[in-house]
Coordinates of C-alpha atoms and ligand atoms in Angstrom, one line a residue:
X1 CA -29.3 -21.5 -28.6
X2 CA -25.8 -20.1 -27.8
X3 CA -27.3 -19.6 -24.0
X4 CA -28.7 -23.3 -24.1
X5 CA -25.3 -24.2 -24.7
X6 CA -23.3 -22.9 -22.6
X7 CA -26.3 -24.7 -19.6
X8 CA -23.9 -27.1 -17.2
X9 CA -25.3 -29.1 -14.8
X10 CA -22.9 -28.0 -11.2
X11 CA -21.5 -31.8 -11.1
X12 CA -20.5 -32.3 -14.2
X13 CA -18.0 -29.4 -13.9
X14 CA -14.2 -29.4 -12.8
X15 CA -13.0 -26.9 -10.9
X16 CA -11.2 -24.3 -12.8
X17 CA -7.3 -24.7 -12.9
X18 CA -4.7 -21.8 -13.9
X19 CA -2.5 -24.4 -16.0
X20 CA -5.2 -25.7 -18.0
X21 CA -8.1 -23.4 -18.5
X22 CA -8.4 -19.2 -19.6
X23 CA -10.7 -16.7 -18.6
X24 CA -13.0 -15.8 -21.4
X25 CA -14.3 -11.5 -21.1
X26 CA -18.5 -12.1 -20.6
X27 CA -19.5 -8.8 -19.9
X28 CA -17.4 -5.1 -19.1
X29 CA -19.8 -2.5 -17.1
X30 CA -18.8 0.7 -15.8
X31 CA -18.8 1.3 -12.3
X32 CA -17.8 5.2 -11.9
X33 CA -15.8 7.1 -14.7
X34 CA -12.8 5.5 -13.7
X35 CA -13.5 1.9 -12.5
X36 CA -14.7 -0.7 -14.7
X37 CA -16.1 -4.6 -13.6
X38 CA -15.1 -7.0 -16.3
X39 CA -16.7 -10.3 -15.5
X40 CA -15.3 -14.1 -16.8
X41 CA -16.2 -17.7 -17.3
X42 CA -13.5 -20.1 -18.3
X43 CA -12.9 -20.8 -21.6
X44 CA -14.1 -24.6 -20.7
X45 CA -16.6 -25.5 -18.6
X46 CA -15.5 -25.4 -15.3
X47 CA -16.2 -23.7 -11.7
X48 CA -14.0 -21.2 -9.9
X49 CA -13.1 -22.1 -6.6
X50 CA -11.3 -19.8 -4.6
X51 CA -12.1 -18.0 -0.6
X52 CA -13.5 -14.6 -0.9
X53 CA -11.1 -12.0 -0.5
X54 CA -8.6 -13.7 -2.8
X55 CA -6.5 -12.2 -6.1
X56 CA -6.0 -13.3 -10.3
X57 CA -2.8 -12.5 -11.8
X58 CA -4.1 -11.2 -15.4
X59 CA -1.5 -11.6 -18.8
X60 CA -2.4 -8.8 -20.6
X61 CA -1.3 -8.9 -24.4
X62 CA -0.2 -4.8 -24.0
X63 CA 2.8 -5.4 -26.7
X64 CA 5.2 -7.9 -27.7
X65 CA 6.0 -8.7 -23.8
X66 CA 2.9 -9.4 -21.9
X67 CA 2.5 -7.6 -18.8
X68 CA 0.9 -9.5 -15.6
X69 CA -1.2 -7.3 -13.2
X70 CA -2.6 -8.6 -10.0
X71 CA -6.0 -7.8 -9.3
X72 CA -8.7 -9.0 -6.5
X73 CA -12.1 -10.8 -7.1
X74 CA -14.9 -9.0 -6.3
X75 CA -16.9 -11.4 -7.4
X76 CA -17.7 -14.2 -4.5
X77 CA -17.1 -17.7 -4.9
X78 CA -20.5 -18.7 -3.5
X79 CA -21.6 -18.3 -7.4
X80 CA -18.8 -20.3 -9.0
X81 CA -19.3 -20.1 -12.4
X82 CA -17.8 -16.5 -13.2
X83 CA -15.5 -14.8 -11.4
X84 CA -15.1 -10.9 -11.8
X85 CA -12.5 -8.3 -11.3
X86 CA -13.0 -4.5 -10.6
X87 CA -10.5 -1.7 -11.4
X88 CA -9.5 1.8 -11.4
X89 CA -7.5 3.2 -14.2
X90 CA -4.5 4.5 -12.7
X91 CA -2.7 7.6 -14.0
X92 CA 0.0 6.1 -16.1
X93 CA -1.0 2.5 -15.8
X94 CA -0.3 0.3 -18.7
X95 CA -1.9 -2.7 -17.8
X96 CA -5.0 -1.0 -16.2
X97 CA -5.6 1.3 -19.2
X98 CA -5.2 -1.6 -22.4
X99 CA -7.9 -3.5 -20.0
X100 CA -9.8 -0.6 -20.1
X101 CA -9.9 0.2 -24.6
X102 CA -9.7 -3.3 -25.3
X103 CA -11.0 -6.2 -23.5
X104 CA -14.1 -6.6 -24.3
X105 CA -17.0 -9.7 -24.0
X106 CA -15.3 -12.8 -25.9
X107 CA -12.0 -11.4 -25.5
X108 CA -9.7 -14.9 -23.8
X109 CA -7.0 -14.5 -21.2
X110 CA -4.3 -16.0 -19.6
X111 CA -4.5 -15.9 -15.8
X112 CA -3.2 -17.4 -12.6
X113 CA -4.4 -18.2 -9.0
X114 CA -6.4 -17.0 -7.5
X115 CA -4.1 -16.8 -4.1
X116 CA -4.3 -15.0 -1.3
X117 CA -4.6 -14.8 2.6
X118 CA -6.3 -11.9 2.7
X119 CA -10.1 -13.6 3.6
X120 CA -12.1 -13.8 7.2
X121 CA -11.7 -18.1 5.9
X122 CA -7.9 -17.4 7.1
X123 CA -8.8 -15.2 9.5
X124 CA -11.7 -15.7 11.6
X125 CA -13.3 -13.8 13.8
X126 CA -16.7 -13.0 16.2
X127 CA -17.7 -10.0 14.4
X128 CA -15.7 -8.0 11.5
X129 CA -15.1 -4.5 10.7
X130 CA -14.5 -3.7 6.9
X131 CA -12.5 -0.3 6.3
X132 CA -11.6 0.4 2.4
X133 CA -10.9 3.5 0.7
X134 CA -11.7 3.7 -3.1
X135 CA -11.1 0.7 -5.1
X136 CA -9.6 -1.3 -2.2
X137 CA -13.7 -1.8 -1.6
X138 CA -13.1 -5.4 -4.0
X139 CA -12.0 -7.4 -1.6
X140 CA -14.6 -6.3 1.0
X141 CA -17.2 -6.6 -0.9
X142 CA -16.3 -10.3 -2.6
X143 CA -16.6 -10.7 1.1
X144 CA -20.1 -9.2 2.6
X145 CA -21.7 -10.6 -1.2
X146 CA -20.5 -14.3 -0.1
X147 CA -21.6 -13.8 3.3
X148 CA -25.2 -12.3 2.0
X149 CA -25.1 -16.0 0.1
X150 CA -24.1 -18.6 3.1
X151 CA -24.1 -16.9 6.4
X152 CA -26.1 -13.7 6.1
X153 CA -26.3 -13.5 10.3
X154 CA -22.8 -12.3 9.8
X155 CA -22.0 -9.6 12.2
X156 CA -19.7 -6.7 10.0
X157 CA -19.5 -3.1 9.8
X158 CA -18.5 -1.7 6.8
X159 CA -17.1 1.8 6.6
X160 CA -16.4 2.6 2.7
X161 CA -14.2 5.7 2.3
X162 CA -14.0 8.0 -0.9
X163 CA -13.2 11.0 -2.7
X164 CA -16.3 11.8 -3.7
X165 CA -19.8 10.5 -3.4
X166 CA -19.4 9.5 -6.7
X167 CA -16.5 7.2 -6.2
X168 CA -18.1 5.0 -3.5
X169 CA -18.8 2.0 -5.2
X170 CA -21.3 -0.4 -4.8
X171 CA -22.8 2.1 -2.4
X172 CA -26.1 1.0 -3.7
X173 CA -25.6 -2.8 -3.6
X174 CA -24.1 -2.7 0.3
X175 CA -27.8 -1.3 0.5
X176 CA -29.3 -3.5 -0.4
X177 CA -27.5 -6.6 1.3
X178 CA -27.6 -4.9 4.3
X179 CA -31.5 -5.3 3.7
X180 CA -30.7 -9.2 3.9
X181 CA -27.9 -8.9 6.8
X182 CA -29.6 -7.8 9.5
X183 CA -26.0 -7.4 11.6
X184 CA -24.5 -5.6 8.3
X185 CA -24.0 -1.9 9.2
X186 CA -22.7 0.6 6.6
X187 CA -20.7 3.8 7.1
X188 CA -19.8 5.8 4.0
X189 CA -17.0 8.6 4.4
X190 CA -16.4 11.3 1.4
X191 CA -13.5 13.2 1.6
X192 CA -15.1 16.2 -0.4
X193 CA -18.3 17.1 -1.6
X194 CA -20.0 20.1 -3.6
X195 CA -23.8 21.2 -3.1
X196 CA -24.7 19.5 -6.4
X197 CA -23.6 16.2 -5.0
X198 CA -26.4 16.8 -2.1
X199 CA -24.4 14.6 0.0
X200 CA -25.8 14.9 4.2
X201 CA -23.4 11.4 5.3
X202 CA -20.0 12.0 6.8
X203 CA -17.1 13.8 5.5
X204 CA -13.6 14.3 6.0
X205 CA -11.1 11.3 6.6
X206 CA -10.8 8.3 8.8
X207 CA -10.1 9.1 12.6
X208 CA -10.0 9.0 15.9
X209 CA -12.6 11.0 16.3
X210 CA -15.2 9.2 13.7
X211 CA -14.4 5.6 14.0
X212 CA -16.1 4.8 16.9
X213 CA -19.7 6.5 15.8
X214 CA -19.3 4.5 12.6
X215 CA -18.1 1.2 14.9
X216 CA -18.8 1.8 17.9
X217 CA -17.2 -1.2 19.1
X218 CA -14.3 -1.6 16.7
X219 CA -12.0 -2.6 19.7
X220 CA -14.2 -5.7 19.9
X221 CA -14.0 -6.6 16.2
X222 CA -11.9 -8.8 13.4
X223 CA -10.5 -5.9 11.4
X224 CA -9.9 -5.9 7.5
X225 CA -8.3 -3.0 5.8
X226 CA -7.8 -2.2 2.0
X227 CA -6.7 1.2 0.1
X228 CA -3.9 2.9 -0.7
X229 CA -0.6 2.3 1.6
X230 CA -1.0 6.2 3.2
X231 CA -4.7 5.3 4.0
X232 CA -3.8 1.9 5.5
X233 CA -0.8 3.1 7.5
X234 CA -3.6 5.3 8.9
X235 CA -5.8 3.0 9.7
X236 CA -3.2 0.9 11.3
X237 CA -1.6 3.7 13.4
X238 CA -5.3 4.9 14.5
X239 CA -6.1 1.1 15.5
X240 CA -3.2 0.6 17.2
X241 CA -3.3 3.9 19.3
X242 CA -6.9 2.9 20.2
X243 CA -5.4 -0.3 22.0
X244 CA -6.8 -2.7 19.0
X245 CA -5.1 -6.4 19.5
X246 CA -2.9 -5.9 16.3
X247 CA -3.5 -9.7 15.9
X248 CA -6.9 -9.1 14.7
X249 CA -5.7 -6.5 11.8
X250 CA -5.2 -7.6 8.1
X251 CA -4.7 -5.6 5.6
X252 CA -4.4 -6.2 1.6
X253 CA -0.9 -5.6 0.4
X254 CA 0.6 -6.4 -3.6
X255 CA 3.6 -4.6 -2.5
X256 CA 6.7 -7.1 -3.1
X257 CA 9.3 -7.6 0.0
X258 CA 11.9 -5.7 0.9
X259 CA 15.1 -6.4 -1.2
X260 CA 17.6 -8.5 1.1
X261 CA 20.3 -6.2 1.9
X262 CA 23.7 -6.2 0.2
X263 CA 25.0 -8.1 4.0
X264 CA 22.7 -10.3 3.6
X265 CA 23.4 -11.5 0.3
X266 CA 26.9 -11.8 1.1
X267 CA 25.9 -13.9 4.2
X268 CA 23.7 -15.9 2.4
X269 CA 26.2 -16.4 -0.2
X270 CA 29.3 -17.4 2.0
X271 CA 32.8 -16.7 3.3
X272 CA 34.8 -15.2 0.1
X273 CA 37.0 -17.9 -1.4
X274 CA 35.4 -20.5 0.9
X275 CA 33.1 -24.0 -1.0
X276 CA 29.7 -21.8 -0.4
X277 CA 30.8 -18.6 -2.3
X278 CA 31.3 -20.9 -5.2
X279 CA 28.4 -19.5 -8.1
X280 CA 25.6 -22.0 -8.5
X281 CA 24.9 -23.3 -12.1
X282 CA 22.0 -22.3 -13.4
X283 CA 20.9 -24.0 -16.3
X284 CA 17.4 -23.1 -18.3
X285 CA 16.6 -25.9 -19.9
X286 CA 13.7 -24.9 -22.5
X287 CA 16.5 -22.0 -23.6
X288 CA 19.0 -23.8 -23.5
X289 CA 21.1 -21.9 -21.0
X290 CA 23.4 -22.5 -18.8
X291 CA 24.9 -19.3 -16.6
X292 CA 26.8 -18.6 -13.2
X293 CA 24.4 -17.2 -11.0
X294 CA 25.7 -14.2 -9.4
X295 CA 25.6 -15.8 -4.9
X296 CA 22.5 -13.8 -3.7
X297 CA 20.6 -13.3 -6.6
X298 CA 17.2 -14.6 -7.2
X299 CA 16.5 -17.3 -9.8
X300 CA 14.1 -14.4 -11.6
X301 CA 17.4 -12.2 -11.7
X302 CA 19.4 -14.8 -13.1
X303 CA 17.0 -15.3 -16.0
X304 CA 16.9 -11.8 -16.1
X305 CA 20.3 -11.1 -16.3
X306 CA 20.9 -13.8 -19.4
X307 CA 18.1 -12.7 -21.5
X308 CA 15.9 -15.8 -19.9
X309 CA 12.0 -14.7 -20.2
X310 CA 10.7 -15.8 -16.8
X311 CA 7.0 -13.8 -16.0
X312 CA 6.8 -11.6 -12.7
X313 CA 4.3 -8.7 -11.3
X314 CA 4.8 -8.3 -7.9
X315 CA 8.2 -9.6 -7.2
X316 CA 7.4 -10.2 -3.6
X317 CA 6.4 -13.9 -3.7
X318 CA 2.8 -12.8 -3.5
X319 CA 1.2 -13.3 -6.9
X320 CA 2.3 -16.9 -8.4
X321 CA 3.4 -14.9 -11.6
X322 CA 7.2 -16.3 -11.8
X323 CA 5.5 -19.9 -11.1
X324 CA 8.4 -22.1 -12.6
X325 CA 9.1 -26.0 -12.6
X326 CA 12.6 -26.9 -10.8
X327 CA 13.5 -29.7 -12.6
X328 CA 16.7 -30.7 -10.3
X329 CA 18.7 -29.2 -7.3
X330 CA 17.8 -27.0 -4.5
X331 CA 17.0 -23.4 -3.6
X332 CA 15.8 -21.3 -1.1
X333 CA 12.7 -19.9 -1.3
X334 CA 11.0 -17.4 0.8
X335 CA 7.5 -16.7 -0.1
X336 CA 4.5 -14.7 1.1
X337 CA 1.6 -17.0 -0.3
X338 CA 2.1 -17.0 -3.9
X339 CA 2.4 -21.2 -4.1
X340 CA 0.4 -23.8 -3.0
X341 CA 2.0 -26.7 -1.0
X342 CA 0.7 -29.3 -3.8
X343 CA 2.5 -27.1 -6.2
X344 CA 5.7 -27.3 -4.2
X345 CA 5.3 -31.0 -3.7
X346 CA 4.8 -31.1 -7.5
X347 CA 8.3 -29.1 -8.0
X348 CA 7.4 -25.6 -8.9
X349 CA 9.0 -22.9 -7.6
X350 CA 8.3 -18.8 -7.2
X351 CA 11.5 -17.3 -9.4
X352 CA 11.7 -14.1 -8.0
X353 CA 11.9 -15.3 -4.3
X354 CA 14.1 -18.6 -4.8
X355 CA 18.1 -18.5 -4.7
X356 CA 19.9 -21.2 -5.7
X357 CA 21.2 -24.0 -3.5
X358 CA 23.8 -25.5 -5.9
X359 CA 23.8 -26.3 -8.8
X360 CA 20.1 -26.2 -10.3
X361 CA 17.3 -26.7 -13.9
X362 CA 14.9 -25.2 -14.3
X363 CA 12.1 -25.4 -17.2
X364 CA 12.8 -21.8 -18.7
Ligands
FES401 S1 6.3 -12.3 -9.4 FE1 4.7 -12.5 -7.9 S2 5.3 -14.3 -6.9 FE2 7.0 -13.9 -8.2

């Protein structure tokens, strides 16, 4: 009954929307000891729509402050009716770990997005070459799965890189689509390996020396890159020393901007004693606040600073997290993706990248 229930016909389904809908836990499987695939549908019927490649911003309910963690879909949107998220418990991570003891199927969450550039839609090219260490495999393989569904003539090579033999995930899925792809070729790399393992593939690192058996023509290709920062600063290095067209590299980054520099703030904020060093008014309207903002400083900081609870992961402009509504005046507002123009037009803003222009509201 339950599973009659929950039957929609495609068309009489909205698309799912961060605002109005949650993500509702369906199933939690175990990928490797330390990376887990919780899958979602929304908590009303609706489909997901959303390029492969792109990222949620999860609020997890860790204590009496939520904490928002940005992770990538590996699930593709060419099966729109559940999206999924894979992850790797961190040393340390907060986040990561209460996701790990306690969301479990029927479990509901908050979440926004998904957002993102990081997609071959955005970035198209002739032929692709997928390189991902460890975990940073999501966004690559939200990727190949869609492709498998709409264009399986695709030409990509995918080199997966790991630890261990163990850690290469969806090794045996990539198999299997490459069974369906004929222009899919895999390369699997492991770092180290004992005799119990009875791995025969590649080992050692990414290089020089190894990328062009694995992709022979690599110089030719579209070139997508996810993994930890040292292993992508490799790649990139590598890529460029080969002569690659840099215009054709991407890589996945959550890392948030640079700060401004102090002389750039005290560009930005104007000529000491002259009309533009004047502090802009800042005035929270669902706390009731109104503060000086400190010339430089972000709307996110102002909140901050005046015990305003505005929402933030990466800081950076990427995620969507500080989404707020600007209900009069101006700011600046330098993003990297994490708002949609209709948002813009609609009068949100990104806190943590936006500096007042004047005297401003916002819904806070
Ligand atoms: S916190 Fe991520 S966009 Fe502002």
């Amino acid at each position: 009954m339950e599973m009659a229930r929950s039957f929609h016909h495609f068309d009489e389904l909205h698309p799912w929307i961060d605002r109005q809908h949650l993500l509702e836990c369906t199933s939690v499987v175990a990928e490797t000891a330390d990376v887990m695939t919780f899958t979602f549908r929304s908590d009303k019927p609706a489909w997901f729509r959303y390029l492969p490649g792109q990222f949620v911003t999860l609020e997890l309910p860790v204590g009496e402050e939520p904490v928002f963690r940005t992770y990538t879909l590996s699930s593709s949107p060419s099966r729109p009716l559940s999206v999924a998220v894979t992850v790797k418990a961190q040393p340390g991570s907060i986040g990561t770990r209460w996701m790990f003891d306690n969301l479990k199927p029927g479990v509901v969450l908050k979440a926004l997005g998904p957002l993102g550039d990081f997609s071959f839609v955005r970035h198209p090219g002739e032929k692709y070459l997928f390189i991902s260490a460890g975990s940073g495999i999501t966004p690559m393989i939200s990727m190949t799965r869609w492709m498998a569904d709409c264009a399986p003539d695709t030409d990509v090579t995918f080199i997966s890189c790991a630890r261990q033999p163990e850690d290469l995930l969806f090794k045996s899925e990539l198999e299997v689509l490459a069974r369906q792809m004929s222009r899919l070729n895999l390369g699997f790399l492991v770092e180290g390996h004992e005799a119990r393992h009875g791995w025969h593939g590649l080992r050692g690192r990414i290089d020089a020396a190894k990328l062009p058996l694995l992709a022979p023509d690599f110089l030719e290709r579209t070139v997508f890159c996810c993994g930890p920062e040292p292993f992508m600063r490799g790649v990139r290095e590598m890529l460029k020393g080969a002569g690659l067209d840099m215009a054709r590299y991407h890589q996945e980054s959550f890392q948030p901007a640079a700060a401004p520099a102090a002389e750039e703030l005290a560009i930005r904020a104007g000529p000491a004693g002259s009309a533009g060093a004047e502090a802009a008014r800042v005035t929270f309207t669902m706390s009731g606040k109104e503060v000086s903002a400190v010339p430089g400083q972000t709307i996110l900081q102002t909140a901050r600073a005046n015990g305003v609870r505005i929402g933030a992961a990466c800081e950076g402009g990427i995620c969507g997290t500080c989404r707020v509504l600007k209900i009069a005046g101006d700011v600046e507002m330098n993003h990297n993706g994490g708002i949609l123009d209709d948002e813009v037009d609609e009068g949100y803003i990104l806190a943590c990248c936006s500096r007042p222009v004047g005297d401003v509201q916002i819904e806070a």
